[in-house]
PDB file of C-alpha atoms in Angstrom:
ATOM      1  CA  ASP A1465      15.011  -1.611   7.152  1.00 94.00           C
ATOM      2  CA  ILE A1466      15.326  -0.548   3.570  1.00 96.00           C
ATOM      3  CA  GLN A1467      14.590   3.007   3.282  1.00 97.00           C
ATOM      4  CA  MET A1468      12.968   4.215   0.136  1.00 97.00           C
ATOM      5  CA  THR A1469      13.561   7.871  -1.088  1.00 97.00           C
ATOM      6  CA  GLN A1470      11.390   9.230  -4.045  1.00 98.00           C
ATOM      7  CA  SER A1471      12.331  12.312  -6.259  1.00 95.00           C
ATOM      8  CA  PRO A1472      10.874  14.618  -6.849  1.00 97.00           C
ATOM      9  CA  SER A1473       8.339  15.205  -4.361  1.00 97.00           C
ATOM     10  CA  THR A1474       6.245  17.055  -6.832  1.00 97.00           C
ATOM     11  CA  LEU A1475       6.322  17.180 -10.623  1.00 96.00           C
ATOM     12  CA  SER A1476       4.587  19.584 -12.858  1.00 96.00           C
ATOM     13  CA  ALA A1477       4.045  18.241 -16.496  1.00 95.00           C
ATOM     14  CA  SER A1478       1.641  18.714 -19.383  1.00 95.00           C
ATOM     15  CA  VAL A1479      -0.370  16.220 -21.295  1.00 95.00           C
ATOM     16  CA  GLY A1480       1.970  14.388 -23.825  1.00 96.00           C
ATOM     17  CA  ASP A1481       5.002  14.988 -21.723  1.00 96.00           C
ATOM     18  CA  ARG A1482       7.405  12.043 -20.842  1.00 97.00           C
ATOM     19  CA  VAL A1483       7.985  11.886 -16.888  1.00 97.00           C
ATOM     20  CA  THR A1484      10.431  10.027 -14.882  1.00 98.00           C
ATOM     21  CA  ILE A1485      10.185   9.392 -11.111  1.00 98.00           C
ATOM     22  CA  THR A1486      13.233   7.864  -9.236  1.00 98.00           C
ATOM     23  CA  CYS A1487      13.246   5.685  -6.460  1.00 98.00           C
ATOM     24  CA  ARG A1488      16.392   5.059  -4.349  1.00 98.00           C
ATOM     25  CA  ALA A1489      16.857   2.232  -1.819  1.00 97.00           C
ATOM     26  CA  SER A1490      19.153   2.899   1.281  1.00 97.00           C
ATOM     27  CA  GLN A1491      20.841  -0.561   0.283  1.00 96.00           C
ATOM     28  CA  SER A1492      20.997  -2.728  -2.599  1.00 96.00           C
ATOM     29  CA  MET A1493      17.947  -4.929  -2.984  1.00 95.00           C
ATOM     30  CA  SER A1494      16.430  -7.376  -5.263  1.00 95.00           C
ATOM     31  CA  SER A1495      14.078  -6.408  -8.186  1.00 96.00           C
ATOM     32  CA  LEU A1496      11.020  -6.872  -5.989  1.00 97.00           C
ATOM     33  CA  LEU A1497      10.010  -3.237  -6.301  1.00 98.00           C
ATOM     34  CA  ALA A1498       6.514  -2.314  -7.194  1.00 98.00           C
ATOM     35  CA  TRP A1499       5.066   1.158  -8.237  1.00 98.00           C
ATOM     36  CA  TYR A1500       1.444   2.429  -7.227  1.00 98.00           C
ATOM     37  CA  GLN A1501      -0.829   5.082  -8.290  1.00 98.00           C
ATOM     38  CA  GLN A1502      -3.059   6.933  -5.882  1.00 98.00           C
ATOM     39  CA  LYS A1503      -5.803   9.393  -6.744  1.00 98.00           C
ATOM     40  CA  PRO A1504      -7.355  11.530  -4.092  1.00 96.00           C
ATOM     41  CA  GLY A1505      -9.689   9.617  -1.901  1.00 96.00           C
ATOM     42  CA  LYS A1506      -8.839   6.369  -3.506  1.00 98.00           C
ATOM     43  CA  ALA A1507      -6.801   3.257  -2.612  1.00 98.00           C
ATOM     44  CA  PRO A1508      -3.441   2.855  -4.253  1.00 98.00           C
ATOM     45  CA  LYS A1509      -3.717   0.870  -7.654  1.00 98.00           C
ATOM     46  CA  LEU A1510      -0.785  -1.428  -8.629  1.00 98.00           C
ATOM     47  CA  LEU A1511       0.898  -0.361 -11.852  1.00 98.00           C
ATOM     48  CA  ILE A1512       4.135  -2.336 -12.029  1.00 98.00           C
ATOM     49  CA  TYR A1513       5.857  -4.996 -10.150  1.00 98.00           C
ATOM     50  CA  LYS A1514       9.253  -6.713  -9.918  1.00 98.00           C
ATOM     51  CA  THR A1515      10.817  -3.573 -11.090  1.00 98.00           C
ATOM     52  CA  SER A1516       9.476  -3.649 -14.761  1.00 98.00           C
ATOM     53  CA  THR A1517       6.381  -6.098 -15.197  1.00 98.00           C
ATOM     54  CA  LEU A1518       3.088  -4.382 -16.138  1.00 98.00           C
ATOM     55  CA  GLN A1519       0.090  -5.213 -13.969  1.00 97.00           C
ATOM     56  CA  SER A1520      -2.643  -6.550 -16.211  1.00 96.00           C
ATOM     57  CA  GLY A1521      -4.704  -3.655 -17.688  1.00 96.00           C
ATOM     58  CA  VAL A1522      -2.157  -1.054 -17.073  1.00 98.00           C
ATOM     59  CA  PRO A1523      -1.503   0.901 -20.269  1.00 97.00           C
ATOM     60  CA  SER A1524       1.744   0.394 -21.863  1.00 97.00           C
ATOM     61  CA  ARG A1525       2.861   4.120 -21.643  1.00 97.00           C
ATOM     62  CA  PHE A1526       3.874   3.049 -18.037  1.00 98.00           C
ATOM     63  CA  SER A1527       7.397   1.302 -17.629  1.00 98.00           C
ATOM     64  CA  GLY A1528       9.784   0.530 -15.009  1.00 98.00           C
ATOM     65  CA  SER A1529      13.368  -0.092 -14.783  1.00 98.00           C
ATOM     66  CA  GLY A1530      16.406  -0.223 -12.457  1.00 97.00           C
ATOM     67  CA  SER A1531      18.416  -2.382 -10.430  1.00 97.00           C
ATOM     68  CA  GLY A1532      20.297  -2.299  -7.017  1.00 96.00           C
ATOM     69  CA  THR A1533      19.488   0.779  -5.456  1.00 97.00           C
ATOM     70  CA  GLU A1534      18.018   2.931  -8.053  1.00 98.00           C
ATOM     71  CA  PHE A1535      14.750   2.388  -9.818  1.00 98.00           C
ATOM     72  CA  THR A1536      12.581   4.509 -12.089  1.00 98.00           C
ATOM     73  CA  LEU A1537       8.996   4.812 -13.081  1.00 98.00           C
ATOM     74  CA  THR A1538       8.638   6.442 -16.499  1.00 98.00           C
ATOM     75  CA  ILE A1539       5.199   7.686 -18.105  1.00 97.00           C
ATOM     76  CA  SER A1540       5.698   8.137 -22.024  1.00 96.00           C
ATOM     77  CA  GLY A1541       2.975  10.564 -23.186  1.00 93.00           C
ATOM     78  CA  LEU A1542       1.206  11.805 -20.067  1.00 96.00           C
ATOM     79  CA  GLN A1543      -2.553  11.711 -20.191  1.00 96.00           C
ATOM     80  CA  PRO A1544      -5.206  13.540 -18.306  1.00 94.00           C
ATOM     81  CA  ASP A1545      -6.007  10.526 -16.027  1.00 95.00           C
ATOM     82  CA  ASP A1546      -2.131  10.128 -15.139  1.00 96.00           C
ATOM     83  CA  PHE A1547      -2.396  13.031 -12.766  1.00 93.00           C
ATOM     84  CA  ALA A1548      -2.011  11.351  -9.449  1.00 97.00           C
ATOM     85  CA  THR A1549       0.526  10.516  -6.758  1.00 98.00           C
ATOM     86  CA  TYR A1550       2.802   7.631  -7.275  1.00 98.00           C
ATOM     87  CA  TYR A1551       4.559   5.626  -4.679  1.00 98.00           C
ATOM     88  CA  CYS A1552       7.270   3.194  -4.943  1.00 98.00           C
ATOM     89  CA  GLN A1553       7.516   0.347  -2.575  1.00 98.00           C
ATOM     90  CA  GLN A1554       9.897  -2.573  -1.878  1.00 97.00           C
ATOM     91  CA  TYR A1555       8.983  -6.060  -1.035  1.00 96.00           C
ATOM     92  CA  ASN A1556      12.327  -7.660  -0.990  1.00 91.00           C
ATOM     93  CA  SER A1557      12.384  -7.716   3.044  1.00 93.00           C
ATOM     94  CA  TYR A1558      10.175  -6.700   6.010  1.00 94.00           C
ATOM     95  CA  PRO A1559       9.209  -4.350   6.915  1.00 95.00           C
ATOM     96  CA  LEU A1560       7.743  -3.353   3.690  1.00 96.00           C
ATOM     97  CA  THR A1561       8.534   0.166   2.949  1.00 97.00           C
ATOM     98  CA  PHE A1562       7.200   2.943   0.753  1.00 98.00           C
ATOM     99  CA  GLY A1563       8.694   6.061  -0.838  1.00 98.00           C
ATOM    100  CA  GLN A1564       7.142   9.301   0.463  1.00 98.00           C
ATOM    101  CA  GLY A1565       5.329   9.702  -3.107  1.00 98.00           C
ATOM    102  CA  THR A1566       5.591  12.125  -6.136  1.00 98.00           C
ATOM    103  CA  LYS A1567       2.648  14.104  -6.810  1.00 98.00           C
ATOM    104  CA  VAL A1568       2.347  14.668 -10.615  1.00 97.00           C
ATOM    105  CA  GLU A1569       0.470  17.946 -11.258  1.00 95.00           C
ATOM    106  CA  ILE A1570      -0.899  19.727 -14.419  1.00 87.00           C
ATOM    107  CA  LYS A1571       1.480  22.394 -15.545  1.00 86.00           C
TER     108      LYS A1571
ATOM    109  CA  GLN B 607     -13.906 -10.492  -9.152  1.00 95.00           C
ATOM    110  CA  VAL B 608     -11.666 -10.020  -6.143  1.00 97.00           C
ATOM    111  CA  GLN B 609     -13.293  -7.625  -3.298  1.00 98.00           C
ATOM    112  CA  LEU B 610     -11.928  -6.282  -0.198  1.00 98.00           C
ATOM    113  CA  VAL B 611     -14.802  -4.311   1.656  1.00 98.00           C
ATOM    114  CA  GLN B 612     -14.008  -2.531   4.640  1.00 98.00           C
ATOM    115  CA  SER B 613     -16.153  -1.358   7.670  1.00 98.00           C
ATOM    116  CA  GLY B 614     -17.237   2.218   7.725  1.00 98.00           C
ATOM    117  CA  ALA B 615     -15.617   5.274   9.151  1.00 98.00           C
ATOM    118  CA  GLU B 616     -15.020   5.620  13.172  1.00 98.00           C
ATOM    119  CA  VAL B 617     -14.528   8.528  15.379  1.00 98.00           C
ATOM    120  CA  LYS B 618     -12.653   7.716  18.525  1.00 98.00           C
ATOM    121  CA  THR B 619     -11.625   9.396  21.810  1.00 98.00           C
ATOM    122  CA  PRO B 620      -7.997   9.290  22.789  1.00 97.00           C
ATOM    123  CA  GLY B 621      -7.077   6.325  24.633  1.00 97.00           C
ATOM    124  CA  ALA B 622      -9.820   4.107  23.265  1.00 98.00           C
ATOM    125  CA  SER B 623      -9.344   1.162  20.651  1.00 98.00           C
ATOM    126  CA  VAL B 624     -10.769   0.751  17.104  1.00 98.00           C
ATOM    127  CA  LYS B 625     -11.413  -2.587  15.264  1.00 98.00           C
ATOM    128  CA  VAL B 626     -11.481  -2.265  11.413  1.00 98.00           C
ATOM    129  CA  SER B 627     -12.982  -5.157   9.482  1.00 98.00           C
ATOM    130  CA  CYS B 628     -12.114  -6.370   5.875  1.00 98.00           C
ATOM    131  CA  LYS B 629     -14.416  -8.695   4.041  1.00 98.00           C
ATOM    132  CA  SER B 630     -12.974 -10.721   1.167  1.00 98.00           C
ATOM    133  CA  SER B 631     -14.429 -12.142  -1.791  1.00 97.00           C
ATOM    134  CA  GLY B 632     -13.605 -13.542  -5.246  1.00 97.00           C
ATOM    135  CA  TYR B 633     -10.559 -15.348  -4.241  1.00 97.00           C
ATOM    136  CA  THR B 634      -9.298 -18.358  -2.069  1.00 97.00           C
ATOM    137  CA  PHE B 635      -8.942 -16.474   1.366  1.00 97.00           C
ATOM    138  CA  THR B 636      -6.496 -18.814   3.100  1.00 97.00           C
ATOM    139  CA  ASP B 637      -4.193 -18.640   0.139  1.00 96.00           C
ATOM    140  CA  TYR B 638      -3.154 -15.008   1.001  1.00 97.00           C
ATOM    141  CA  HIS B 639      -1.742 -12.636   3.735  1.00 97.00           C
ATOM    142  CA  MET B 640      -3.808  -9.542   4.665  1.00 98.00           C
ATOM    143  CA  HIS B 641      -1.599  -6.460   5.182  1.00 98.00           C
ATOM    144  CA  TRP B 642      -2.604  -3.437   6.694  1.00 98.00           C
ATOM    145  CA  VAL B 643      -1.559   0.131   5.646  1.00 98.00           C
ATOM    146  CA  ARG B 644      -2.352   3.398   6.925  1.00 98.00           C
ATOM    147  CA  GLN B 645      -2.333   6.793   5.410  1.00 98.00           C
ATOM    148  CA  ALA B 646      -2.525  10.105   7.604  1.00 98.00           C
ATOM    149  CA  PRO B 647      -4.318  13.083   6.244  1.00 97.00           C
ATOM    150  CA  GLY B 648      -2.079  14.526   3.486  1.00 95.00           C
ATOM    151  CA  LYS B 649       0.807  11.971   4.125  1.00 97.00           C
ATOM    152  CA  GLY B 650       2.385   8.800   2.523  1.00 97.00           C
ATOM    153  CA  LEU B 651       1.603   5.095   2.955  1.00 98.00           C
ATOM    154  CA  GLU B 652       2.820   3.428   6.297  1.00 98.00           C
ATOM    155  CA  TRP B 653       2.957  -0.439   6.374  1.00 98.00           C
ATOM    156  CA  MET B 654       1.564  -1.748   9.645  1.00 98.00           C
ATOM    157  CA  GLY B 655       1.940  -5.422   9.374  1.00 97.00           C
ATOM    158  CA  TRP B 656       0.530  -8.786   8.024  1.00 98.00           C
ATOM    159  CA  ILE B 657      -1.423 -11.776   8.980  1.00 98.00           C
ATOM    160  CA  ASN B 658      -1.247 -15.137   7.452  1.00 97.00           C
ATOM    161  CA  LEU B 659      -4.874 -15.877   6.689  1.00 98.00           C
ATOM    162  CA  ASN B 660      -4.265 -19.638   6.769  1.00 97.00           C
ATOM    163  CA  SER B 661      -2.232 -19.996   9.923  1.00 97.00           C
ATOM    164  CA  GLY B 662      -3.083 -16.772  11.808  1.00 97.00           C
ATOM    165  CA  ASP B 663       0.662 -15.994  12.158  1.00 97.00           C
ATOM    166  CA  THR B 664       1.245 -12.417  12.186  1.00 97.00           C
ATOM    167  CA  ASN B 665       4.177  -9.884  11.653  1.00 96.00           C
ATOM    168  CA  TYR B 666       3.891  -6.422  13.015  1.00 97.00           C
ATOM    169  CA  ALA B 667       5.827  -3.306  12.067  1.00 96.00           C
ATOM    170  CA  GLN B 668       7.943  -2.248  15.333  1.00 96.00           C
ATOM    171  CA  THR B 669       6.177   0.939  15.375  1.00 95.00           C
ATOM    172  CA  PHE B 670       2.941  -0.833  16.287  1.00 95.00           C
ATOM    173  CA  GLN B 671       4.240  -3.751  18.196  1.00 94.00           C
ATOM    174  CA  GLY B 672       2.150  -4.193  21.435  1.00 94.00           C
ATOM    175  CA  ARG B 673      -0.606  -1.781  20.124  1.00 97.00           C
ATOM    176  CA  VAL B 674      -2.007  -3.619  17.261  1.00 98.00           C
ATOM    177  CA  ALA B 675      -3.566  -6.920  16.868  1.00 98.00           C
ATOM    178  CA  MET B 676      -4.568  -8.750  13.687  1.00 98.00           C
ATOM    179  CA  THR B 677      -6.671 -11.565  13.360  1.00 98.00           C
ATOM    180  CA  ARG B 678      -9.106 -13.314  10.924  1.00 98.00           C
ATOM    181  CA  ASP B 679     -12.178 -15.437  10.794  1.00 98.00           C
ATOM    182  CA  THR B 680     -11.878 -17.819   7.911  1.00 98.00           C
ATOM    183  CA  SER B 681     -15.584 -19.019   8.215  1.00 97.00           C
ATOM    184  CA  ILE B 682     -16.569 -15.449   6.947  1.00 98.00           C
ATOM    185  CA  THR B 683     -13.430 -14.644   4.856  1.00 98.00           C
ATOM    186  CA  THR B 684     -13.002 -11.404   7.211  1.00 98.00           C
ATOM    187  CA  ALA B 685      -9.722 -10.114   8.647  1.00 98.00           C
ATOM    188  CA  TYR B 686      -9.610  -7.680  11.268  1.00 98.00           C
ATOM    189  CA  MET B 687      -7.047  -4.973  12.526  1.00 98.00           C
ATOM    190  CA  GLU B 688      -7.279  -3.444  16.097  1.00 98.00           C
ATOM    191  CA  VAL B 689      -5.384  -0.566  17.242  1.00 98.00           C
ATOM    192  CA  ARG B 690      -5.395   0.229  21.196  1.00 98.00           C
ATOM    193  CA  GLY B 691      -4.318   3.309  22.982  1.00 97.00           C
ATOM    194  CA  LEU B 692      -5.435   5.644  20.136  1.00 98.00           C
ATOM    195  CA  THR B 693      -3.891   9.118  20.019  1.00 97.00           C
ATOM    196  CA  SER B 694      -4.298  11.867  17.491  1.00 97.00           C
ATOM    197  CA  ASP B 695      -1.298  10.809  15.649  1.00 97.00           C
ATOM    198  CA  ASP B 696      -3.523   7.488  14.727  1.00 98.00           C
ATOM    199  CA  THR B 697      -6.073   9.654  12.733  1.00 98.00           C
ATOM    200  CA  ALA B 698      -5.802   8.177   9.196  1.00 98.00           C
ATOM    201  CA  VAL B 699      -7.132   6.147   6.616  1.00 98.00           C
ATOM    202  CA  TYR B 700      -6.421   2.259   7.275  1.00 98.00           C
ATOM    203  CA  TYR B 701      -6.240   0.222   4.476  1.00 98.00           C
ATOM    204  CA  CYS B 702      -6.359  -3.728   4.144  1.00 98.00           C
ATOM    205  CA  ALA B 703      -4.540  -5.237   1.066  1.00 98.00           C
ATOM    206  CA  ARG B 704      -3.749  -8.764   0.143  1.00 98.00           C
ATOM    207  CA  ARG B 705      -0.545 -10.185  -0.882  1.00 96.00           C
ATOM    208  CA  ARG B 706       1.265 -13.501  -1.488  1.00 94.00           C
ATOM    209  CA  VAL B 707       4.930 -14.283  -0.489  1.00 88.00           C
ATOM    210  CA  GLY B 708       7.166 -13.039  -3.100  1.00 89.00           C
ATOM    211  CA  THR B 709       4.535 -11.014  -4.960  1.00 94.00           C
ATOM    212  CA  PRO B 710       3.538  -7.554  -4.563  1.00 95.00           C
ATOM    213  CA  ILE B 711       0.245  -6.207  -2.819  1.00 97.00           C
ATOM    214  CA  ASP B 712      -2.253  -6.377  -5.655  1.00 96.00           C
ATOM    215  CA  TYR B 713      -5.653  -5.600  -4.267  1.00 97.00           C
ATOM    216  CA  TRP B 714      -6.620  -3.038  -1.635  1.00 98.00           C
ATOM    217  CA  GLY B 715      -9.785  -2.240   0.456  1.00 98.00           C
ATOM    218  CA  GLN B 716     -11.447   1.130   0.037  1.00 98.00           C
ATOM    219  CA  GLY B 717     -10.068   2.237   3.058  1.00 98.00           C
ATOM    220  CA  THR B 718     -11.608   3.130   6.634  1.00 98.00           C
ATOM    221  CA  LEU B 719     -11.215   6.682   8.077  1.00 98.00           C
ATOM    222  CA  VAL B 720     -10.474   6.515  11.837  1.00 98.00           C
ATOM    223  CA  THR B 721     -10.571  10.007  13.369  1.00 98.00           C
ATOM    224  CA  VAL B 722      -9.221  10.403  17.004  1.00 98.00           C
ATOM    225  CA  SER B 723     -10.471  13.419  18.676  1.00 97.00           C
ATOM    226  CA  SER B 724     -11.674  14.568  21.989  1.00 93.00           C
TER     227      SER B 724
END
């Protein structure tokens, strides 16, 4: 199984900040890595897939990069609507696995 | 538009079973797999398995082998997920979510809260 480890677990930031979340895989994998945003009481929402492809309708301030075992999600210019929990997920192989989540809080 | 609408919240006693439904609309049902993911209160996302909505083939996470069953009824474009032998550790929100092979999970149901309590 591919284990996904996100860091940090919690991130305090201000509106307008650039924030970066890292996701590390326990073994080298393909580019089949997705990022989801989840708000309290809601289902996750797909933001980025195949490491760096923006899902339709997602603002361009979200970007993804990485390869091998290290992947990142960057939010350039944090907006009030972006305060949420973010999860990475590998869909390279079964079982599908998620990172433990990164909560982006208001500083 | 794509919609996955799940059944309502359930309260069960330990040892009981629960069956959650997930009604799809707005897309060709049999072109996709339906995955199930659960989230315990305050915790992260845990993948449970999937069902091929065309063939009915299933693939369950090892954690749930022998205790979960995923089925579907193509005539009413509805997928089901049953968990048997519930314990308090199964208290969680259960989500259905669609996926095509090689692509990410892109649409999710609204979630169904299952509470296991004596």
